[in-house]
Every structure is written in C-alpha cells, then in structure tokens.
mmCIF file with all atom_site columns, C-alpha atoms in Angstrom:
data_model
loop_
_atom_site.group_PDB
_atom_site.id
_atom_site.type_symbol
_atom_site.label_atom_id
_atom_site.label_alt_id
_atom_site.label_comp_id
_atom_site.label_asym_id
_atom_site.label_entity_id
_atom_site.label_seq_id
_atom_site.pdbx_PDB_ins_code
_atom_site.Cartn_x
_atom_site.Cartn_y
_atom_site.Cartn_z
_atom_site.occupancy
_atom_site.B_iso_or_equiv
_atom_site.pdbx_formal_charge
_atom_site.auth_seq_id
_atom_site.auth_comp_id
_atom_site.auth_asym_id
_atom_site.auth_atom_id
_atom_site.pdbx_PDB_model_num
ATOM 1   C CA . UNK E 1 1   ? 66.810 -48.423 -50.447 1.00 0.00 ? 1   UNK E CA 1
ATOM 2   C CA . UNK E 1 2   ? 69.326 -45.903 -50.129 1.00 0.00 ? 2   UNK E CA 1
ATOM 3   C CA . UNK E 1 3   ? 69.241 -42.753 -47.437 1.00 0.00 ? 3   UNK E CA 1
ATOM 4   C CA . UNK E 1 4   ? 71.406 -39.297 -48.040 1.00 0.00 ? 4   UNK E CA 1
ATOM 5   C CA . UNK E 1 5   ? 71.740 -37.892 -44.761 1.00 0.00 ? 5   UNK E CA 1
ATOM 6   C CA . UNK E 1 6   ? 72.513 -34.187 -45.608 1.00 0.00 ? 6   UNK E CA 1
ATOM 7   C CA . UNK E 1 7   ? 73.502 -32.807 -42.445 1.00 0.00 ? 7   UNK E CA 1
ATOM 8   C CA . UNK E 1 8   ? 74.485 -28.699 -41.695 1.00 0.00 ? 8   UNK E CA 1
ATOM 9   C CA . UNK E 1 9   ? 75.233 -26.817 -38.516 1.00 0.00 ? 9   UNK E CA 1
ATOM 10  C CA . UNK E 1 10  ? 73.317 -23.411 -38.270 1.00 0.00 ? 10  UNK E CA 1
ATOM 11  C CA . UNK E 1 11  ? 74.333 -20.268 -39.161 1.00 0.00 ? 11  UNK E CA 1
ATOM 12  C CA . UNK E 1 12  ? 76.089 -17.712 -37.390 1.00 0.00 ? 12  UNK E CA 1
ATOM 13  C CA . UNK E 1 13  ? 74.814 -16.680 -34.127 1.00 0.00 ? 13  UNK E CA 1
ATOM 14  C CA . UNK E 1 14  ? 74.906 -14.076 -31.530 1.00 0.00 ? 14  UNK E CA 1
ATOM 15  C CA . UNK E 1 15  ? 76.854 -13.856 -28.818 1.00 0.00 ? 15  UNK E CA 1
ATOM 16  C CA . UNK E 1 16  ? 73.453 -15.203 -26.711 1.00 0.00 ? 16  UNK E CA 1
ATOM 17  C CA . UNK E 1 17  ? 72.948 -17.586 -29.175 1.00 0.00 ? 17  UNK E CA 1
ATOM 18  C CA . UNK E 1 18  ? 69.669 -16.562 -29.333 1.00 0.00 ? 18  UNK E CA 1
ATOM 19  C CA . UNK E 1 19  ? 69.344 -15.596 -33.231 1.00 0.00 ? 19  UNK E CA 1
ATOM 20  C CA . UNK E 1 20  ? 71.279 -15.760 -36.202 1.00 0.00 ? 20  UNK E CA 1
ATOM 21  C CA . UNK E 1 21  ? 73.173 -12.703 -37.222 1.00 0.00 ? 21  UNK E CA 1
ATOM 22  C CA . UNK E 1 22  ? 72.893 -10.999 -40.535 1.00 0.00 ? 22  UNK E CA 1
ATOM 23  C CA . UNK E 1 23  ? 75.721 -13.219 -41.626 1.00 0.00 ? 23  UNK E CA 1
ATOM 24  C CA . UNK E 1 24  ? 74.113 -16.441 -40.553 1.00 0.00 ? 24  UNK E CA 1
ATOM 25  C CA . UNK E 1 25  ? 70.960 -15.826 -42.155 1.00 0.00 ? 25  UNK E CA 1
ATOM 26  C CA . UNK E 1 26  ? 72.247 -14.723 -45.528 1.00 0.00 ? 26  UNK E CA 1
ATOM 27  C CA . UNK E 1 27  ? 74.722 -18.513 -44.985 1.00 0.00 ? 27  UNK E CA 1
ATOM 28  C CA . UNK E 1 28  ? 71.341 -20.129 -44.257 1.00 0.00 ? 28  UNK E CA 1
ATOM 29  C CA . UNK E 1 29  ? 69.274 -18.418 -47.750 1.00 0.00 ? 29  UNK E CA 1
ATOM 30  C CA . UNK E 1 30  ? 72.733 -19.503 -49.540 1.00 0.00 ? 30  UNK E CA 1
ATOM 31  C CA . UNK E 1 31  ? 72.371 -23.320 -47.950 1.00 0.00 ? 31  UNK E CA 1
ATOM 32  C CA . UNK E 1 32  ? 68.911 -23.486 -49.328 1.00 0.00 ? 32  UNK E CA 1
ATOM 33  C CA . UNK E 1 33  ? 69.600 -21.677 -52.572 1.00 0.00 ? 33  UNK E CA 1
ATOM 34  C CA . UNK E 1 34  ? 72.034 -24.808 -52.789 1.00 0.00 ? 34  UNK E CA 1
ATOM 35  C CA . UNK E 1 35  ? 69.567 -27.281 -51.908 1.00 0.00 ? 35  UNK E CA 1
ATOM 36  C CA . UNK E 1 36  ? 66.711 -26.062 -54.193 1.00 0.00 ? 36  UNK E CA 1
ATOM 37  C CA . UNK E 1 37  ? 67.084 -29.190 -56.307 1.00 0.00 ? 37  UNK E CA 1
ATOM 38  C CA . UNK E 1 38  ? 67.806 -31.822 -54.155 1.00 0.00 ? 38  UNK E CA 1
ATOM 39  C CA . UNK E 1 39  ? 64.573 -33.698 -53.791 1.00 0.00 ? 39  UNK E CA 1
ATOM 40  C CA . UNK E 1 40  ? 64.427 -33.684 -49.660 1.00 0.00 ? 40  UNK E CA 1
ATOM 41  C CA . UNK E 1 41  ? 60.979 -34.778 -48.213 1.00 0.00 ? 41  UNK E CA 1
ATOM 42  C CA . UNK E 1 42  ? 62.075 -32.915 -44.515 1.00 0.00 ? 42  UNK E CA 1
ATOM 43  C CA . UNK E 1 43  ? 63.829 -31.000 -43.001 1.00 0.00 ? 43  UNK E CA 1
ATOM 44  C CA . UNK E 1 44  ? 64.509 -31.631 -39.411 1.00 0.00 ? 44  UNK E CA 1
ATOM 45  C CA . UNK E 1 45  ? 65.759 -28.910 -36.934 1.00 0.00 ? 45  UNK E CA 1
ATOM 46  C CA . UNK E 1 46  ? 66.621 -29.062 -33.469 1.00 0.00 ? 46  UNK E CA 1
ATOM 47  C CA . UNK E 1 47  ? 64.435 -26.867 -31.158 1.00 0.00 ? 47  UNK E CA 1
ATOM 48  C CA . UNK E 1 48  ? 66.699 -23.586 -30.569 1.00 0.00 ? 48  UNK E CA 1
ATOM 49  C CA . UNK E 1 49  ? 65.951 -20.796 -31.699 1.00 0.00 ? 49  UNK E CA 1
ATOM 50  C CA . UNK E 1 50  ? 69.299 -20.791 -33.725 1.00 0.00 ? 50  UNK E CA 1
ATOM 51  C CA . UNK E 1 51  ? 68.364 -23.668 -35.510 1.00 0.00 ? 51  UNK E CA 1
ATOM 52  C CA . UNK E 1 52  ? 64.817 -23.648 -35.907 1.00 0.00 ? 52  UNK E CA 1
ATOM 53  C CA . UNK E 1 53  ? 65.461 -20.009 -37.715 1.00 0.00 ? 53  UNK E CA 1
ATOM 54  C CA . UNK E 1 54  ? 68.184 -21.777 -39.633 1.00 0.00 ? 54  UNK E CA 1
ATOM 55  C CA . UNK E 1 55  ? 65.927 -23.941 -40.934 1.00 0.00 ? 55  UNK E CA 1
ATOM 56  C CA . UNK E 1 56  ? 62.937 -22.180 -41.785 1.00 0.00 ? 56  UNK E CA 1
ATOM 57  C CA . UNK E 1 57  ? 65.249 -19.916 -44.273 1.00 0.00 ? 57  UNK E CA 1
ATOM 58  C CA . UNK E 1 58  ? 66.514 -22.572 -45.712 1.00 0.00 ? 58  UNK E CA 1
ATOM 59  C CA . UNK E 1 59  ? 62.861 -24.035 -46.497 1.00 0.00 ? 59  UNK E CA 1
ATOM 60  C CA . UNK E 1 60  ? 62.062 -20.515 -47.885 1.00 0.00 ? 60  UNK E CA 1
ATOM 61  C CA . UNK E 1 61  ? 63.924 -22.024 -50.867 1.00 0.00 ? 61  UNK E CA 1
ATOM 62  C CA . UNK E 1 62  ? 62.745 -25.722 -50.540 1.00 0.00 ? 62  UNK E CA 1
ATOM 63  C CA . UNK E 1 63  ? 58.774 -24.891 -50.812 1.00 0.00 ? 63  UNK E CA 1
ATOM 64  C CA . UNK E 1 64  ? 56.592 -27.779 -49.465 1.00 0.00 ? 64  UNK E CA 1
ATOM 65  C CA . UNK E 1 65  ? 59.072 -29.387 -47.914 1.00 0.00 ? 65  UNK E CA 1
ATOM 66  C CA . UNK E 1 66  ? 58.255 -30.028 -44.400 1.00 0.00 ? 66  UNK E CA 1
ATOM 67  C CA . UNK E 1 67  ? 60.258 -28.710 -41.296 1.00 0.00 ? 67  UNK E CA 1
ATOM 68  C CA . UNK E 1 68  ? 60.027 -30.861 -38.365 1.00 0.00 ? 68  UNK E CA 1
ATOM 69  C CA . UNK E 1 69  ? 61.111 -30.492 -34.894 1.00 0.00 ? 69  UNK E CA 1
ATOM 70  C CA . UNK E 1 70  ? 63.578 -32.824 -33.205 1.00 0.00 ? 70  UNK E CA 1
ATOM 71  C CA . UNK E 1 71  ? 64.897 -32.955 -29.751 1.00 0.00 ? 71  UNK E CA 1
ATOM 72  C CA . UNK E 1 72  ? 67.293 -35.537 -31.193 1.00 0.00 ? 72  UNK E CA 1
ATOM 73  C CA . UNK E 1 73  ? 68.580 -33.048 -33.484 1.00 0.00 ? 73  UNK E CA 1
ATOM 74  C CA . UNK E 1 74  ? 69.584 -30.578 -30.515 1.00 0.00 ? 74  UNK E CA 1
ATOM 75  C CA . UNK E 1 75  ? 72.821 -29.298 -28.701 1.00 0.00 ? 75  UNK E CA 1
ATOM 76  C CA . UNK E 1 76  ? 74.185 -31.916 -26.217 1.00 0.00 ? 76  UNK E CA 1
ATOM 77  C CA . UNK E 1 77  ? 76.859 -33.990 -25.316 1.00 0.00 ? 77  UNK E CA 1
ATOM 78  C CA . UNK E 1 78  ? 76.426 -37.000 -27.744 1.00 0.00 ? 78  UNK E CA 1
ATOM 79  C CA . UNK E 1 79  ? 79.062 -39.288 -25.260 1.00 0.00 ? 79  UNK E CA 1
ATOM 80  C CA . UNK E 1 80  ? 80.778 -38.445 -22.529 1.00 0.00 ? 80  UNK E CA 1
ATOM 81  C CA . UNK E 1 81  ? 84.040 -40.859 -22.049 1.00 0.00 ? 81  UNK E CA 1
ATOM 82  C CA . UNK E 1 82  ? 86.094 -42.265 -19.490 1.00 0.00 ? 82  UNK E CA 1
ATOM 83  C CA . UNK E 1 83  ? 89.362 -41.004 -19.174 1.00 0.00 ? 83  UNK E CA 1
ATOM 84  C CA . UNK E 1 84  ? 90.997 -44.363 -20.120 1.00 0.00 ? 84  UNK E CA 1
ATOM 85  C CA . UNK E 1 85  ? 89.080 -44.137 -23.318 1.00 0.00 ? 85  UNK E CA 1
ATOM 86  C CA . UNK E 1 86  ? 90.721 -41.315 -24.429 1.00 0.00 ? 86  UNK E CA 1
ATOM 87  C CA . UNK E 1 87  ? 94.579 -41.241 -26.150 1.00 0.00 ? 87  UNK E CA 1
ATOM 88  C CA . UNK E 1 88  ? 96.596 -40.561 -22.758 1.00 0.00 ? 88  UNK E CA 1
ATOM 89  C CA . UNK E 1 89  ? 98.487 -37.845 -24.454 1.00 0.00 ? 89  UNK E CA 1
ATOM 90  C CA . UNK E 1 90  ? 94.861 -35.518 -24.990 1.00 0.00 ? 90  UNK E CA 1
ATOM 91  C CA . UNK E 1 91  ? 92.846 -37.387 -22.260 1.00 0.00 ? 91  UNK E CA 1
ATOM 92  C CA . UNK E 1 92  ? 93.258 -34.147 -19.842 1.00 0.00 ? 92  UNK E CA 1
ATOM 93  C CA . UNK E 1 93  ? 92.045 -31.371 -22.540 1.00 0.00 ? 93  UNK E CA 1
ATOM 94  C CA . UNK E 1 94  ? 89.439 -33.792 -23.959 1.00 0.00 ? 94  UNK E CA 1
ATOM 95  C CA . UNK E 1 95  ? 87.474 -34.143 -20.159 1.00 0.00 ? 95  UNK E CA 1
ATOM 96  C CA . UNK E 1 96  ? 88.511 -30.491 -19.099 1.00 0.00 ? 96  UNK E CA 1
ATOM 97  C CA . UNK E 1 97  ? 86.201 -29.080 -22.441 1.00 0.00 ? 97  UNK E CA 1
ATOM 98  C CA . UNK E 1 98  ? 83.572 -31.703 -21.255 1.00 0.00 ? 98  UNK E CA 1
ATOM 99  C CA . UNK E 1 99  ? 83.547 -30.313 -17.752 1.00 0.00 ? 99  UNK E CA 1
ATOM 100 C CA . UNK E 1 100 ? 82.314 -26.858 -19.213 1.00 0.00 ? 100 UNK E CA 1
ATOM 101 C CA . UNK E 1 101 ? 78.611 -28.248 -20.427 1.00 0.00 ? 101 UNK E CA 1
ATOM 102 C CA . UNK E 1 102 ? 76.449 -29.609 -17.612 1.00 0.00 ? 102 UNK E CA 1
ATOM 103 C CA . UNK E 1 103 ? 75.619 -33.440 -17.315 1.00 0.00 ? 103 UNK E CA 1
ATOM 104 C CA . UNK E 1 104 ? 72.348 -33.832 -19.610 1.00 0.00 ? 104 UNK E CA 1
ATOM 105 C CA . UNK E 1 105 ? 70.707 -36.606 -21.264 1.00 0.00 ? 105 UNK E CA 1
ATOM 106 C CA . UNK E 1 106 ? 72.682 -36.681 -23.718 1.00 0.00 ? 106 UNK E CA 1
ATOM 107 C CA . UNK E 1 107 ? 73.827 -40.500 -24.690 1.00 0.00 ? 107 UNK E CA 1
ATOM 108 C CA . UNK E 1 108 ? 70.043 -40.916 -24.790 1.00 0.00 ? 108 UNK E CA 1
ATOM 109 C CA . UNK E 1 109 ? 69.158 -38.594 -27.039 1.00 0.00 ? 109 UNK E CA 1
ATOM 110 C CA . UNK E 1 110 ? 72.615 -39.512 -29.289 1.00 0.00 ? 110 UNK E CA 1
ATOM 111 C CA . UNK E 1 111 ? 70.866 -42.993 -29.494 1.00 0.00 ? 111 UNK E CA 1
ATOM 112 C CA . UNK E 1 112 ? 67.873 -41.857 -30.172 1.00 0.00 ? 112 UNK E CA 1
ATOM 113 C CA . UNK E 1 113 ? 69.473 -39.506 -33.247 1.00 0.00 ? 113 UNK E CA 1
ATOM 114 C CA . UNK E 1 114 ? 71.208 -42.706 -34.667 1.00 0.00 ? 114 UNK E CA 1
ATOM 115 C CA . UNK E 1 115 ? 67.761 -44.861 -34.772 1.00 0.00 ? 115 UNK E CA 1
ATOM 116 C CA . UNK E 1 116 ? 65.937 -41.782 -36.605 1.00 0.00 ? 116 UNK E CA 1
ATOM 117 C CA . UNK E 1 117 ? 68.624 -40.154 -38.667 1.00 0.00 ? 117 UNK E CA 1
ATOM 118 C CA . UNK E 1 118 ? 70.773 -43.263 -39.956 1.00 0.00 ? 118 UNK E CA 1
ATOM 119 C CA . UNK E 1 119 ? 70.380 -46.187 -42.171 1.00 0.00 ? 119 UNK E CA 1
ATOM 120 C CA . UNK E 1 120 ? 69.354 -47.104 -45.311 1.00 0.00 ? 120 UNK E CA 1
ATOM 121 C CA . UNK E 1 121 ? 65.852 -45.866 -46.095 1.00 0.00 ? 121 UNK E CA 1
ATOM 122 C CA . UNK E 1 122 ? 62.836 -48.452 -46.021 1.00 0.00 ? 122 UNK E CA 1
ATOM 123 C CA . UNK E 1 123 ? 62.119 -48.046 -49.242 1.00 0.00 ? 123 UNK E CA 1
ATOM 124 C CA . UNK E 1 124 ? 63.025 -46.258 -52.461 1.00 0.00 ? 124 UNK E CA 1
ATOM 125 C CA . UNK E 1 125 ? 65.714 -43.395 -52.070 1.00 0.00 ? 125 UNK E CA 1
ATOM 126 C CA . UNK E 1 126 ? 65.302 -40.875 -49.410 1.00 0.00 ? 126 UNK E CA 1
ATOM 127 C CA . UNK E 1 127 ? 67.170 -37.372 -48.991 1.00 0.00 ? 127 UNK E CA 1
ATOM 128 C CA . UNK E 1 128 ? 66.702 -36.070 -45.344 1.00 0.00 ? 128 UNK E CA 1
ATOM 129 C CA . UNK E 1 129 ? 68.292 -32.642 -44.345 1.00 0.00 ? 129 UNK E CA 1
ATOM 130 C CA . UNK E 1 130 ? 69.501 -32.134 -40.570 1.00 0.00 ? 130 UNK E CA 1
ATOM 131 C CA . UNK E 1 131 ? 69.940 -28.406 -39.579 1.00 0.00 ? 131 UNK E CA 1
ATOM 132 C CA . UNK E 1 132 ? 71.353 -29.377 -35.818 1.00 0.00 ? 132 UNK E CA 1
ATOM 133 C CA . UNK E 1 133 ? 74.578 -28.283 -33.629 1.00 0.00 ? 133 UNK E CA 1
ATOM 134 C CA . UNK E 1 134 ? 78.205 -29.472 -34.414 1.00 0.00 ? 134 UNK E CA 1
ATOM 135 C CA . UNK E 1 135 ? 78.554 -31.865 -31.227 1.00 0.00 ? 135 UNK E CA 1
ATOM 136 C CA . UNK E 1 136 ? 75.966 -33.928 -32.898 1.00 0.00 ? 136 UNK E CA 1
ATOM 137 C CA . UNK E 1 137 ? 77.498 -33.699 -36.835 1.00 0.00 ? 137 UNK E CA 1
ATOM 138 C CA . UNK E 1 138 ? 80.769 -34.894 -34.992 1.00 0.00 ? 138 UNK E CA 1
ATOM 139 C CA . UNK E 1 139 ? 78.752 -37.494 -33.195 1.00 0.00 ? 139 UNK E CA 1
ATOM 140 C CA . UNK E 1 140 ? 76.864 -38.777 -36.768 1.00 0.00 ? 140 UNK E CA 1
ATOM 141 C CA . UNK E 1 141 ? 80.021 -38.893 -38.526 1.00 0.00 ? 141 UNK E CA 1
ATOM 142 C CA . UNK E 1 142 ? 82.121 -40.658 -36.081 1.00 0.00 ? 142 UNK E CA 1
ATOM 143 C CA . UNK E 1 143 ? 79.684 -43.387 -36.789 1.00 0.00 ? 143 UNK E CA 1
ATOM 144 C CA . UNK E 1 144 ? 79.659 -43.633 -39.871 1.00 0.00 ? 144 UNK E CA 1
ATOM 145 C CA . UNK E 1 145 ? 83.114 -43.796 -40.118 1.00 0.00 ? 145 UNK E CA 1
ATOM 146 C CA . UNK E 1 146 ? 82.859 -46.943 -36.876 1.00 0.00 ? 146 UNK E CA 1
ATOM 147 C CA . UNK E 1 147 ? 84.944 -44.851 -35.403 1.00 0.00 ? 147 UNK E CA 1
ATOM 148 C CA . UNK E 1 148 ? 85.448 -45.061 -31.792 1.00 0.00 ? 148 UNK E CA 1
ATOM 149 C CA . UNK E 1 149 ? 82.620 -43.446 -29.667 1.00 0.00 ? 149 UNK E CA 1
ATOM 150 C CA . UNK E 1 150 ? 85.142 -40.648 -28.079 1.00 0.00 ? 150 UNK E CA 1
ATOM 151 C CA . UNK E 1 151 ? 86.029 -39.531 -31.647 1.00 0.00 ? 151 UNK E CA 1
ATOM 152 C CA . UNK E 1 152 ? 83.106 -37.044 -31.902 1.00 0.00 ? 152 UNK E CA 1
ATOM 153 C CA . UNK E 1 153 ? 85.527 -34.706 -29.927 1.00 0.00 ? 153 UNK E CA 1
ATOM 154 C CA . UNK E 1 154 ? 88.100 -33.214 -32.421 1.00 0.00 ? 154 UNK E CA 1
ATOM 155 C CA . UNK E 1 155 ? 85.573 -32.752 -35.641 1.00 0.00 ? 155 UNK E CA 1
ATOM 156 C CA . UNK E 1 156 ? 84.923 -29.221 -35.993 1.00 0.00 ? 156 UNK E CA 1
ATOM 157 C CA . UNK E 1 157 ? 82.166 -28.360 -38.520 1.00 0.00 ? 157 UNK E CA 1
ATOM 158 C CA . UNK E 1 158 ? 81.142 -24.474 -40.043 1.00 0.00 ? 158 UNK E CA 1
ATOM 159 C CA . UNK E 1 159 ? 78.336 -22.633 -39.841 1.00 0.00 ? 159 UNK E CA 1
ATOM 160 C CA . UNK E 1 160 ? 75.757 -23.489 -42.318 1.00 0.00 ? 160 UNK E CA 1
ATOM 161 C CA . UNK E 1 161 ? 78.587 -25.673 -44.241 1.00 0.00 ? 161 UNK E CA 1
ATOM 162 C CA . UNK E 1 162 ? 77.583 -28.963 -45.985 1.00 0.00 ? 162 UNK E CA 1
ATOM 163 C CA . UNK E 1 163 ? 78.103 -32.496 -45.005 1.00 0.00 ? 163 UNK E CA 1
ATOM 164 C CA . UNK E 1 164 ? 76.389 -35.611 -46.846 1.00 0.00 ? 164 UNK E CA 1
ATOM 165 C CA . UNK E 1 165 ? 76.465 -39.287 -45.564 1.00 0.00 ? 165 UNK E CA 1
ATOM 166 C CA . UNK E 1 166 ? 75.088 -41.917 -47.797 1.00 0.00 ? 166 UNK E CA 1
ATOM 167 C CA . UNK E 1 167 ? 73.192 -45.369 -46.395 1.00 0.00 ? 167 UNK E CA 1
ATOM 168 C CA . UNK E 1 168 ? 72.645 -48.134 -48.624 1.00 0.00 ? 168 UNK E CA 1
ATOM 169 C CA . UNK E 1 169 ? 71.775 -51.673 -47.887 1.00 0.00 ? 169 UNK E CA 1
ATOM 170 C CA . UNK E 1 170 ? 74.844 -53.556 -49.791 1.00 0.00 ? 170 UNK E CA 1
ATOM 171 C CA . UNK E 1 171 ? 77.471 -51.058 -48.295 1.00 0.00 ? 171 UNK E CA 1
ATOM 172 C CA . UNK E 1 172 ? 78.849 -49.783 -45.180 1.00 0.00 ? 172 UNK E CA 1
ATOM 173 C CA . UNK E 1 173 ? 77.784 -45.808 -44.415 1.00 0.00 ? 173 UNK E CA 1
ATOM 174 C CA . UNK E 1 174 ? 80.051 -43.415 -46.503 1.00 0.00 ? 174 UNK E CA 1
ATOM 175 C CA . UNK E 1 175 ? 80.799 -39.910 -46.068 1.00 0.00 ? 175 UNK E CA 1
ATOM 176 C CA . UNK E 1 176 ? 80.246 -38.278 -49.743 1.00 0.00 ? 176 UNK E CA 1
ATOM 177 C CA . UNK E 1 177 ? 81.231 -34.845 -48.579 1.00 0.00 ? 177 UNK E CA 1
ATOM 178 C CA . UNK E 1 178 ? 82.236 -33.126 -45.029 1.00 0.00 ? 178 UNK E CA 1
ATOM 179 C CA . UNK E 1 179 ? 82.274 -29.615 -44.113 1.00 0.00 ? 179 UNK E CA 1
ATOM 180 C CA . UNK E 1 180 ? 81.631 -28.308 -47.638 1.00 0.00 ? 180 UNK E CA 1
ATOM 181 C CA . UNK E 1 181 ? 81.207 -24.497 -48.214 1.00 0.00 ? 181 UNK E CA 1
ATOM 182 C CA . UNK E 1 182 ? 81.437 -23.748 -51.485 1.00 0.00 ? 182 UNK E CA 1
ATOM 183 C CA . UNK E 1 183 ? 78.072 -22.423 -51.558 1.00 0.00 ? 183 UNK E CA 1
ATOM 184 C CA . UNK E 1 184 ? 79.360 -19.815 -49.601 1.00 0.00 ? 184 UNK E CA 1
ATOM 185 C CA . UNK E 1 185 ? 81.178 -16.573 -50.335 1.00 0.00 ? 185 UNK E CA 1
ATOM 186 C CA . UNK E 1 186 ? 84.903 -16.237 -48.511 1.00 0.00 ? 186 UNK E CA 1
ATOM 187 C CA . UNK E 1 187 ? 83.773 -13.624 -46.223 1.00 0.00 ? 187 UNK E CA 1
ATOM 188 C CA . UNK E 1 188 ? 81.127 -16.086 -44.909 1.00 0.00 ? 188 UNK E CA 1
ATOM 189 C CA . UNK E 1 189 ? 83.091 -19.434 -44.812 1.00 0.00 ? 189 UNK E CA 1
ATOM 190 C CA . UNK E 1 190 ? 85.309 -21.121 -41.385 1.00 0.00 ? 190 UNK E CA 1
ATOM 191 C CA . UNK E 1 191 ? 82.735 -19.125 -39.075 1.00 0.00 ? 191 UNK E CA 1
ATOM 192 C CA . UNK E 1 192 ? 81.681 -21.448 -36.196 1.00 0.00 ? 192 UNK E CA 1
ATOM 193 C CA . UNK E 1 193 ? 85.997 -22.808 -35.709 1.00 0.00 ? 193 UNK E CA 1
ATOM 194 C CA . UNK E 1 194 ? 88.330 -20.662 -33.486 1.00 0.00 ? 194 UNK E CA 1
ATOM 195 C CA . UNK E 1 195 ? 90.350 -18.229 -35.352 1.00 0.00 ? 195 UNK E CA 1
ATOM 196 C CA . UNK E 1 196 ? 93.270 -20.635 -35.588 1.00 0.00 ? 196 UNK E CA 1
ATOM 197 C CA . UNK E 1 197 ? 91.363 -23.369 -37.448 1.00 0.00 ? 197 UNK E CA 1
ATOM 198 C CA . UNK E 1 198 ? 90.142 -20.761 -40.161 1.00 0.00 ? 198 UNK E CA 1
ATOM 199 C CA . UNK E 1 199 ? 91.906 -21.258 -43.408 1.00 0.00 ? 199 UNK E CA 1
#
C-alpha cells in the first residue's frame, strides 16, 4: 500500500502568467516524454491556466491517463507564520515576502492538499502526478520531511523539474528525489529561481 507522489511545478511562463512560453511548453513535452513509463492513474493540475496547459502536454505523452482539476493543487500561501515562529535572524525578510500576496484561504486549502495528495495508498501501489505551483511543492515537502510548518519558505523548486515523495505504511514519508532536471536540456534547466540561485 505504497503511494509515489510525483510532484512538478509548471513550465515557464509569461510575464502575465497567463501561458507557458515556448520554453515552458517544450520543459512540459520533455516532463511527459520522461514520464511515459511510469504507470500514473492521474494527473492532477491546479486550475491556472499555467498549469492546467502544463499538464495537458504532459498527458499528450501519458495517453489515457486522466487530468483532473484541483483547487488544492493551486497557487497560495500554504501557512502563513507568526513572527516568533520564524529564526529571529530571517523573521523580517520571511513576513516582508508574505506581505506581497494577499490574505487567501490558504491554510485551508494546504490541509485540504495534505488529506488528498499524501499517504500511503489504500490499496496496491499508486503513482499520482501533481503539476501545481512551488509554494505548495515547498509546503508538501516540508511535511514530509516533519519539518516545521514555516519551513515551506526557503525551498525553491524549477520549472517543470522533478520531485518524488514515497508513502508506505511501515515507514515514515521519504523524499526519493527533489528538484530533478535531468530530463531537461541546460538551456532549459534553474528557470523559475532568481538569477543568483541558477547553477
């Protein structure tokens, strides 16, 4: 009874965020040329347009698999923490780059993305895909990890790169994989970090 959360951010967008560009669509027909043989029974997608075209080319690879909508699976805040939460050192920068997204239902819908997205699966093994936002990868892999709730802030996570968490019944969550792209040429890899995190 095993679950292998494969979880990706989308591809590249435009500066509106309102469709991938040419790079983030050929990253997205890599991602599912990657995936062909994984045996995933969906695919789930958050509902922007960025994501929901994400996914759909990557299910141009995976035919019959399913692509299902998920408000869980959308851009939000995941947790939103007090100050004296937060390392006193990087408590100031942390809430200042929380300030700039408006209040939202959020910690609800983070919930509600644990209870459908994690765990070991009810039967059998399972392989789920997530195409989502990076707030949310940050947010599913801080709790894998137990980490504290506030740790979602600092995990950066590429477009269309690869992360896999595995749930089993007789062990805690582990992280197979994070931020893999080596299904992706150089020219198309560390898009989605600021310039100084690309390698």
């Amino acid at each position: 009874m095993t679950r292998f959360l494969y979880l990706t951010r989308h591809g590249e967008a435009t500066p509106d965020e309102q469709a991938l560009t040419e790079n983030g669509s050929r990253q997205a027909a890599l991602l599912g040329e990657r995936l062909r043989d994984v045996p995933l029974s969906e695919i789930h997608h958050g509902p922007l347009s960025r994501t929901t075209q994400t996914a759909r080319l990557i299910g141009e690879h995976l035919p019959g698999i399913p692509l299902v909508e998920s408000e869980a699976a959308g851009d939000y805040v995941p947790y939103r923490p007090d100050k004296d939460e937060l390392p006193p050192e990087h408590a100031d920068r942390y809430l200042s780059f929380l300030e700039q997204f408006p209040a939202d239902e959020g910690d609800d819908l983070a919930a509600r993305a644990l209870r459908t997205f994690t765990g070991p699966a009810a039967q059998g093994t399972r392989h789920e895909l997530v195409v989502t936002h990076n707030f949310l990868i940050g947010w599913l892999v801080r709790a894998a990890l137990d980490a504290p709730q506030w740790r979602w802030l600092g995990l950066n996570h590429g477009n269309a790169a690869l992360t896999v968490i595995r749930y089993a019944a007789d062990r805690p969550a582990s992280i197979l994989f994070y931020n893999d792209m080596g299904h992706l040429p150089a020219e198309l890899r560390w898009t989605g970090f600021q310039p100084e995190l690309h390698v």
